[in-house]
Amino acid sequence: MDGLVRDVTDRIREAGVCGGTLRVQGHGTRRFLCPSKAPMLSIQDYRGVVAYEPEELFITVRAGTPLLELEDILDSKGQYLAFEPLRFGLGGTVGGMIAAGLAGPRRMRSGPIRDYILGIRILDGLGRELRFGGTVIKNVAGYDVSRLFGGSWGRLGLILDVTLKVLPKPRTSLTLTVDIEQERALHWLKRARSQPWPLDASLFQGDTVGTLALRLEAGPEAVKEATSAISKELPVSILAPDEAEVLWRSLSTHRHSGLQSDEEQAVPLWRFSLPPSTKPLAMTGESLIEWHGGLRWWRGLGDLEALEALAHDRGGWVMPFDAHFASHDPLKQETDQNKVYRRLEDGVLKVLDPMAVFSSC
Amino acid sequence: MNHPPDTMNAEDLIKALIEIVGPEWVLHEPEETRAYASDALTAYREIPKVVVLPNGEEEIVAIVNICQQRQIPIVPRGAGTGLSGGARPIREGIVLSLARMNRILALDPEAAIAILEPGVRNLAISEAASPHGLFYAPDPSSQIACTIGGNVNENAGGVHCLKYGLTLHNVLQVRGILSSGEVFECGGQAPDSPGLDLLPLLIGSEGMLMIVTEVTVRLLPRPTHAKVVMASFDSIETCAHAVAAIISSCLIPAGLEMMDQAATRAVEDFIQAGYDCEAAAILLVESDGSMTEVDEEIAQIKEILLLNGSRSLVVSETEEERQRIWSGRKNAFPAAGRVAPEYYCMDGTVPRRQMAPLLAHIAQLEKHYGLRCMNVFHAGDGNMHPLILFDGKIIGEWARAEAFGNAILEKCIELGGTVTGEHGVGVEKLDSLCVQFTDAEREVFHRLKEVFDPLRILNPDKGIPSLRRCVEHGRKRVAASDFQSTHLEHF
């Protein structure tokens, strides 16, 4: 194991000296979103649990650990990753999950992936081993560097291991569905956010009219109470547990039919990240709306600039969910705000990777 | 290359600031500025030459422009309730108070968000949200006075953060002024955005990266019911073990607080919360949610506590009773102020299973340093607040209290924890950071500061110790260990 870290360190240092670049890769399942041509630095053999203390609510794992393995270990103790990480098929490593920073259906309830990073051990662009954060939930010593790695796409350094906050799994999960207009669904979801219901995930699928699925997760009593309250407002029916499992899994594994881009016809899949209370976007055809309105998927031929204007007007972002996803730069407009953001972002990248060894996509 | 700074005498600086904010908002007479000499950690004091109270971003930008041209340090300040000296003035600098910027700019109950100026008090957010059935979750003990700007800069926690998270988890967007005078905005109401997520860097940055001018927070539905269980234990170890038992039974209580006997006795004398003063330790466990949820959870909690050595327990039956039980915990600090002329509050965090060993160690240190210590802590997250009691008028007692505190913090690091869970580093814990991080890690911190504040005018020399300071601290540590081994009888 240490030999592997030594080799990787040597390669980083060598790249730094020779002006080379490297891309860190686990299983490569997310590579389609960030297809760098730089030579690969594989961490998939750097795997395993470093420490797991269920009663302390944390686990420290090496970056190459398969996500499925991590989830099995947590499951055996009745715990889980509350953010339900988005993955692509059955593969994927913990390091890739952190670097991509993409949460799954439970995002609006759990918060983003970075909220669950308690500590990290990395190799920076000079090959130095650095540790930030720790294993405890409360920690304000020094700047919060470890959480910068969530969604950093490998640009800040190579993650060796990460300590994640874990939580007990809820005892009951129940999915309700209802046929409904999109506008009404979004309006209802907006109001539902201020209700004390364990509304854990939501999905609207359709055009102006479609189906809304609501997942409730908590103790049995709380789920029962919320179900009865919601039934008074919407004519919901209960989805069979196995069907519910398939539905939410199709979102967290990105295999839902509404999420497939049509490469043959060159029809891209667009990912909108918007303030959840944003009204319907009036796109033609079907959309998938997750995160209580905060995440909207649309497959269609659209003009990038027009879509960007649409998203920006509503205080959000849109990106094609393809090879341009991680590198696409919506900040390219030269507003003062964007210039400042870009300068600070570049500055932060240079602190941890002064020789620009870790390539962008 | 940097130009040499323009020089400006104090009189001209005051004049220039008056032009920006008006004469009533520039304080420079010692009787006015004395109130700004420290934050709530009063041992670290410096009477500032000038305090300026701007109202609005434009005024802040104008002040920052003057300061950056002349390299005058700026110490941003909220309500001054901080406990690590983060808002202690810097001799050659100014204090920039954000107290006047205290408006709630927007509160959208349906979107469950509030947009706030930095000087809005923490409790005022929940009060404004309350008619809509919402609340702002982080609730530091100083919540009546402390401000959201300060909370962002310290990543403030509170007694409910095991379930509801810290400031970081409840802030969506932060806007502020950099030392260049530019506006910087980070985060947003959309769940994610392209590029590096710099928000975590700003939260808990102790006024060293920018001056916060606007904060957007998420509000949560207020639970309709809450009950608290108060359980007594015959030993600290049993109590700590009961905490572990609760967590491993898949419960996340809304609050989980522990107090030792010294703390319960001080509190009972002060506020009569009904605590069992004969117990070695008491535990407060809160459950919130709907009525059935709470009843279900309280039943589970009671069973676990009784199975794990609680000798007696009380469940709050009314809201009044619940408030009374909590009032003791919330008044632990002032209660300490009554049993000793002064107290020094620590903020180390350790993994929960290390709480009992740490407390045993603290008991030894009490003998070693000849000072008493009472302990209150957020047991749910291992965040301890030992309160070291001392009398600053007795020569040498503050120095001993400080050494006692440092010894506790270094033990926290040894046990796998951190020197500060929620109070921040400020000036107080600079030496401890030399122990917690390596030279290379601290260099990363310094260089991150340079990215945001290349001239180092925003709260410089706080938060992150210089390399030189750590070298000196290293020497001191070596000397101290020699001293302790040969001169133990002096204590």
mmCIF file of N, CA, C and O in Angstrom, chain B residues 124-170:
data_model
loop_
_atom_site.group_PDB
_atom_site.id
_atom_site.type_symbol
_atom_site.label_atom_id
_atom_site.label_comp_id
_atom_site.label_asym_id
_atom_site.label_seq_id
_atom_site.Cartn_x
_atom_site.Cartn_y
_atom_site.Cartn_z
ATOM 1 N N ALA B 124 -32.892 36.828 16.443
ATOM 2 C CA ALA B 124 -33.863 37.637 15.700
ATOM 3 C C ALA B 124 -34.305 36.920 14.418
ATOM 4 O O ALA B 124 -35.422 37.135 13.944
ATOM 5 N N ILE B 125 -33.453 36.075 13.873
ATOM 6 C CA ILE B 125 -33.823 35.343 12.653
ATOM 7 C C ILE B 125 -34.969 34.379 12.974
ATOM 8 O O ILE B 125 -35.997 34.356 12.307
ATOM 9 N N SER B 126 -34.770 33.587 14.028
ATOM 10 C CA SER B 126 -35.820 32.630 14.402
ATOM 11 C C SER B 126 -37.089 33.343 14.842
ATOM 12 O O SER B 126 -38.198 32.869 14.580
ATOM 13 N N GLU B 127 -36.921 34.500 15.493
ATOM 14 C CA GLU B 127 -38.115 35.248 15.919
ATOM 15 C C GLU B 127 -38.912 35.720 14.706
ATOM 16 O O GLU B 127 -40.138 35.638 14.684
ATOM 17 N N ALA B 128 -38.207 36.191 13.678
ATOM 18 C CA ALA B 128 -38.890 36.670 12.475
ATOM 19 C C ALA B 128 -39.515 35.511 11.700
ATOM 20 O O ALA B 128 -40.552 35.656 11.055
ATOM 21 N N ALA B 129 -38.883 34.335 11.779
ATOM 22 C CA ALA B 129 -39.363 33.179 11.021
ATOM 23 C C ALA B 129 -40.507 32.460 11.750
ATOM 24 O O ALA B 129 -41.307 31.763 11.124
ATOM 25 N N SER B 130 -40.571 32.658 13.052
ATOM 26 C CA SER B 130 -41.508 31.913 13.898
ATOM 27 C C SER B 130 -42.991 32.002 13.467
ATOM 28 O O SER B 130 -43.672 30.974 13.447
ATOM 29 N N PRO B 131 -43.500 33.205 13.100
ATOM 30 C CA PRO B 131 -44.917 33.241 12.686
ATOM 31 C C PRO B 131 -45.220 32.335 11.491
ATOM 32 O O PRO B 131 -46.356 31.975 11.254
ATOM 33 N N HIS B 132 -44.184 31.979 10.722
ATOM 34 C CA HIS B 132 -44.379 31.108 9.558
ATOM 35 C C HIS B 132 -44.109 29.641 9.888
ATOM 36 O O HIS B 132 -44.019 28.804 8.990
ATOM 37 N N GLY B 133 -43.908 29.352 11.169
ATOM 38 C CA GLY B 133 -43.633 27.970 11.565
ATOM 39 C C GLY B 133 -42.229 27.519 11.214
ATOM 40 O O GLY B 133 -41.953 26.332 11.084
ATOM 41 N N LEU B 134 -41.307 28.494 11.046
ATOM 42 C CA LEU B 134 -39.934 28.159 10.655
ATOM 43 C C LEU B 134 -38.947 28.639 11.725
ATOM 44 O O LEU B 134 -39.282 29.452 12.578
ATOM 45 N N PHE B 135 -37.727 28.130 11.656
ATOM 46 C CA PHE B 135 -36.672 28.637 12.541
ATOM 47 C C PHE B 135 -35.310 28.504 11.880
ATOM 48 O O PHE B 135 -35.163 27.800 10.886
ATOM 49 N N TYR B 136 -34.333 29.253 12.434
ATOM 50 C CA TYR B 136 -32.949 29.136 11.974
ATOM 51 C C TYR B 136 -32.232 28.250 12.987
ATOM 52 O O TYR B 136 -32.199 28.558 14.181
ATOM 53 N N ALA B 137 -31.675 27.138 12.514
ATOM 54 C CA ALA B 137 -31.280 26.068 13.437
ATOM 55 C C ALA B 137 -30.060 26.348 14.331
ATOM 56 O O ALA B 137 -30.130 26.085 15.527
ATOM 57 N N PRO B 138 -28.927 26.836 13.799
ATOM 58 C CA PRO B 138 -27.780 26.981 14.716
ATOM 59 C C PRO B 138 -28.111 27.937 15.875
ATOM 60 O O PRO B 138 -28.614 29.033 15.641
ATOM 61 N N ASP B 139 -27.855 27.492 17.098
ATOM 62 C CA ASP B 139 -28.268 28.277 18.267
ATOM 63 C C ASP B 139 -27.157 28.344 19.305
ATOM 64 O O ASP B 139 -27.248 27.762 20.379
ATOM 65 N N PRO B 140 -26.072 29.071 19.000
ATOM 66 C CA PRO B 140 -25.012 29.208 20.005
ATOM 67 C C PRO B 140 -25.572 29.819 21.287
ATOM 68 O O PRO B 140 -26.592 30.514 21.250
ATOM 69 N N SER B 141 -24.914 29.545 22.412
ATOM 70 C CA SER B 141 -25.427 30.013 23.709
ATOM 71 C C SER B 141 -25.607 31.531 23.736
ATOM 72 O O SER B 141 -26.447 32.041 24.447
ATOM 73 N N SER B 142 -24.804 32.231 22.943
ATOM 74 C CA SER B 142 -24.875 33.703 22.929
ATOM 75 C C SER B 142 -25.931 34.198 21.944
ATOM 76 O O SER B 142 -25.886 35.356 21.530
ATOM 77 N N GLN B 143 -26.887 33.354 21.567
ATOM 78 C CA GLN B 143 -27.768 33.686 20.442
ATOM 79 C C GLN B 143 -28.616 34.943 20.640
ATOM 80 O O GLN B 143 -29.074 35.525 19.671
ATOM 81 N N ILE B 144 -28.800 35.371 21.876
ATOM 82 C CA ILE B 144 -29.558 36.611 22.101
ATOM 83 C C ILE B 144 -28.778 37.785 21.521
ATOM 84 O O ILE B 144 -29.354 38.721 20.980
ATOM 85 N N ALA B 145 -27.463 37.715 21.611
ATOM 86 C CA ALA B 145 -26.631 38.861 21.228
ATOM 87 C C ALA B 145 -25.841 38.660 19.944
ATOM 88 O O ALA B 145 -25.652 39.594 19.168
ATOM 89 N N CYS B 146 -25.369 37.450 19.699
ATOM 90 C CA CYS B 146 -24.416 37.273 18.605
ATOM 91 C C CYS B 146 -25.102 37.470 17.254
ATOM 92 O O CYS B 146 -26.311 37.297 17.121
ATOM 93 N N THR B 147 -24.304 37.837 16.248
ATOM 94 C CA THR B 147 -24.882 38.196 14.954
ATOM 95 C C THR B 147 -24.562 37.147 13.892
ATOM 96 O O THR B 147 -23.599 36.386 14.022
ATOM 97 N N ILE B 148 -25.354 37.168 12.826
ATOM 98 C CA ILE B 148 -25.168 36.172 11.772
ATOM 99 C C ILE B 148 -23.809 36.353 11.088
ATOM 100 O O ILE B 148 -23.171 35.380 10.699
ATOM 101 N N GLY B 149 -23.343 37.607 10.967
ATOM 102 C CA GLY B 149 -22.013 37.838 10.372
ATOM 103 C C GLY B 149 -20.938 37.153 11.201
ATOM 104 O O GLY B 149 -20.033 36.502 10.671
ATOM 105 N N GLY B 150 -21.048 37.294 12.510
ATOM 106 C CA GLY B 150 -20.099 36.625 13.401
ATOM 107 C C GLY B 150 -20.254 35.117 13.324
ATOM 108 O O GLY B 150 -19.266 34.375 13.287
ATOM 109 N N ASN B 151 -21.481 34.645 13.258
ATOM 110 C CA ASN B 151 -21.732 33.189 13.155
ATOM 111 C C ASN B 151 -21.067 32.608 11.915
ATOM 112 O O ASN B 151 -20.460 31.532 11.959
ATOM 113 N N VAL B 152 -21.185 33.325 10.794
ATOM 114 C CA VAL B 152 -20.565 32.860 9.545
ATOM 115 C C VAL B 152 -19.044 32.806 9.714
ATOM 116 O O VAL B 152 -18.393 31.844 9.329
ATOM 117 N N ASN B 153 -18.496 33.832 10.334
ATOM 118 C CA ASN B 153 -17.049 33.885 10.476
ATOM 119 C C ASN B 153 -16.488 32.870 11.457
ATOM 120 O O ASN B 153 -15.306 32.559 11.420
ATOM 121 N N GLU B 154 -17.335 32.385 12.375
ATOM 122 C CA GLU B 154 -16.854 31.402 13.349
ATOM 123 C C GLU B 154 -17.391 30.005 13.051
ATOM 124 O O GLU B 154 -17.058 29.072 13.755
ATOM 125 N N ASN B 155 -18.233 29.863 12.059
ATOM 126 C CA ASN B 155 -18.965 28.613 11.838
ATOM 127 C C ASN B 155 -19.617 28.150 13.143
ATOM 128 O O ASN B 155 -19.395 27.037 13.620
ATOM 129 N N ALA B 156 -20.428 29.035 13.709
ATOM 130 C CA ALA B 156 -21.016 28.795 15.023
ATOM 131 C C ALA B 156 -21.882 27.538 15.036
ATOM 132 O O ALA B 156 -22.509 27.198 14.035
ATOM 133 N N GLY B 157 -21.909 26.878 16.187
ATOM 134 C CA GLY B 157 -22.713 25.663 16.351
ATOM 135 C C GLY B 157 -23.867 25.936 17.306
ATOM 136 O O GLY B 157 -24.637 26.856 17.094
ATOM 137 N N GLY B 158 -23.931 25.173 18.365
ATOM 138 C CA GLY B 158 -25.013 25.333 19.334
ATOM 139 C C GLY B 158 -25.405 23.986 19.875
ATOM 140 O O GLY B 158 -24.750 22.984 19.581
ATOM 141 N N VAL B 159 -26.470 23.962 20.678
ATOM 142 C CA VAL B 159 -26.821 22.693 21.328
ATOM 143 C C VAL B 159 -27.610 21.758 20.403
ATOM 144 O O VAL B 159 -27.814 20.604 20.721
ATOM 145 N N HIS B 160 -28.044 22.243 19.272
ATOM 146 C CA HIS B 160 -28.850 21.389 18.401
ATOM 147 C C HIS B 160 -28.140 20.971 17.116
ATOM 148 O O HIS B 160 -28.777 20.516 16.172
ATOM 149 N N CYS B 161 -26.813 21.148 17.057
ATOM 150 C CA CYS B 161 -26.182 20.949 15.746
ATOM 151 C C CYS B 161 -25.922 19.484 15.396
ATOM 152 O O CYS B 161 -25.638 19.181 14.241
ATOM 153 N N LEU B 162 -26.053 18.573 16.375
ATOM 154 C CA LEU B 162 -25.907 17.165 16.010
ATOM 155 C C LEU B 162 -26.984 16.803 14.980
ATOM 156 O O LEU B 162 -26.729 16.136 13.981
ATOM 157 N N LYS B 163 -28.179 17.297 15.192
ATOM 158 C CA LYS B 163 -29.276 16.984 14.293
ATOM 159 C C LYS B 163 -29.407 17.996 13.145
ATOM 160 O O LYS B 163 -29.707 17.621 12.019
ATOM 161 N N TYR B 164 -29.173 19.272 13.443
ATOM 162 C CA TYR B 164 -29.483 20.301 12.445
ATOM 163 C C TYR B 164 -28.263 20.959 11.796
ATOM 164 O O TYR B 164 -28.421 21.805 10.931
ATOM 165 N N GLY B 165 -27.080 20.567 12.216
ATOM 166 C CA GLY B 165 -25.886 21.081 11.551
ATOM 167 C C GLY B 165 -25.388 22.398 12.106
ATOM 168 O O GLY B 165 -26.014 23.044 12.943
ATOM 169 N N LEU B 166 -24.213 22.768 11.612
ATOM 170 C CA LEU B 166 -23.538 24.000 12.025
ATOM 171 C C LEU B 166 -23.950 25.120 11.073
ATOM 172 O O LEU B 166 -24.751 24.911 10.160
ATOM 173 N N THR B 167 -23.349 26.286 11.256
ATOM 174 C CA THR B 167 -23.630 27.403 10.346
ATOM 175 C C THR B 167 -23.401 26.987 8.893
ATOM 176 O O THR B 167 -24.218 27.255 8.016
ATOM 177 N N LEU B 168 -22.284 26.292 8.655
ATOM 178 C CA LEU B 168 -21.951 25.831 7.297
ATOM 179 C C LEU B 168 -23.122 25.134 6.617
ATOM 180 O O LEU B 168 -23.360 25.329 5.425
ATOM 181 N N HIS B 169 -23.818 24.310 7.384
ATOM 182 C CA HIS B 169 -24.889 23.503 6.799
ATOM 183 C C HIS B 169 -26.171 24.293 6.591
ATOM 184 O O HIS B 169 -27.112 23.795 5.999
ATOM 185 N N ASN B 170 -26.226 25.503 7.106
ATOM 186 C CA ASN B 170 -27.471 26.270 7.056
ATOM 187 C C ASN B 170 -27.343 27.591 6.301
ATOM 188 O O ASN B 170 -28.267 28.386 6.295
#
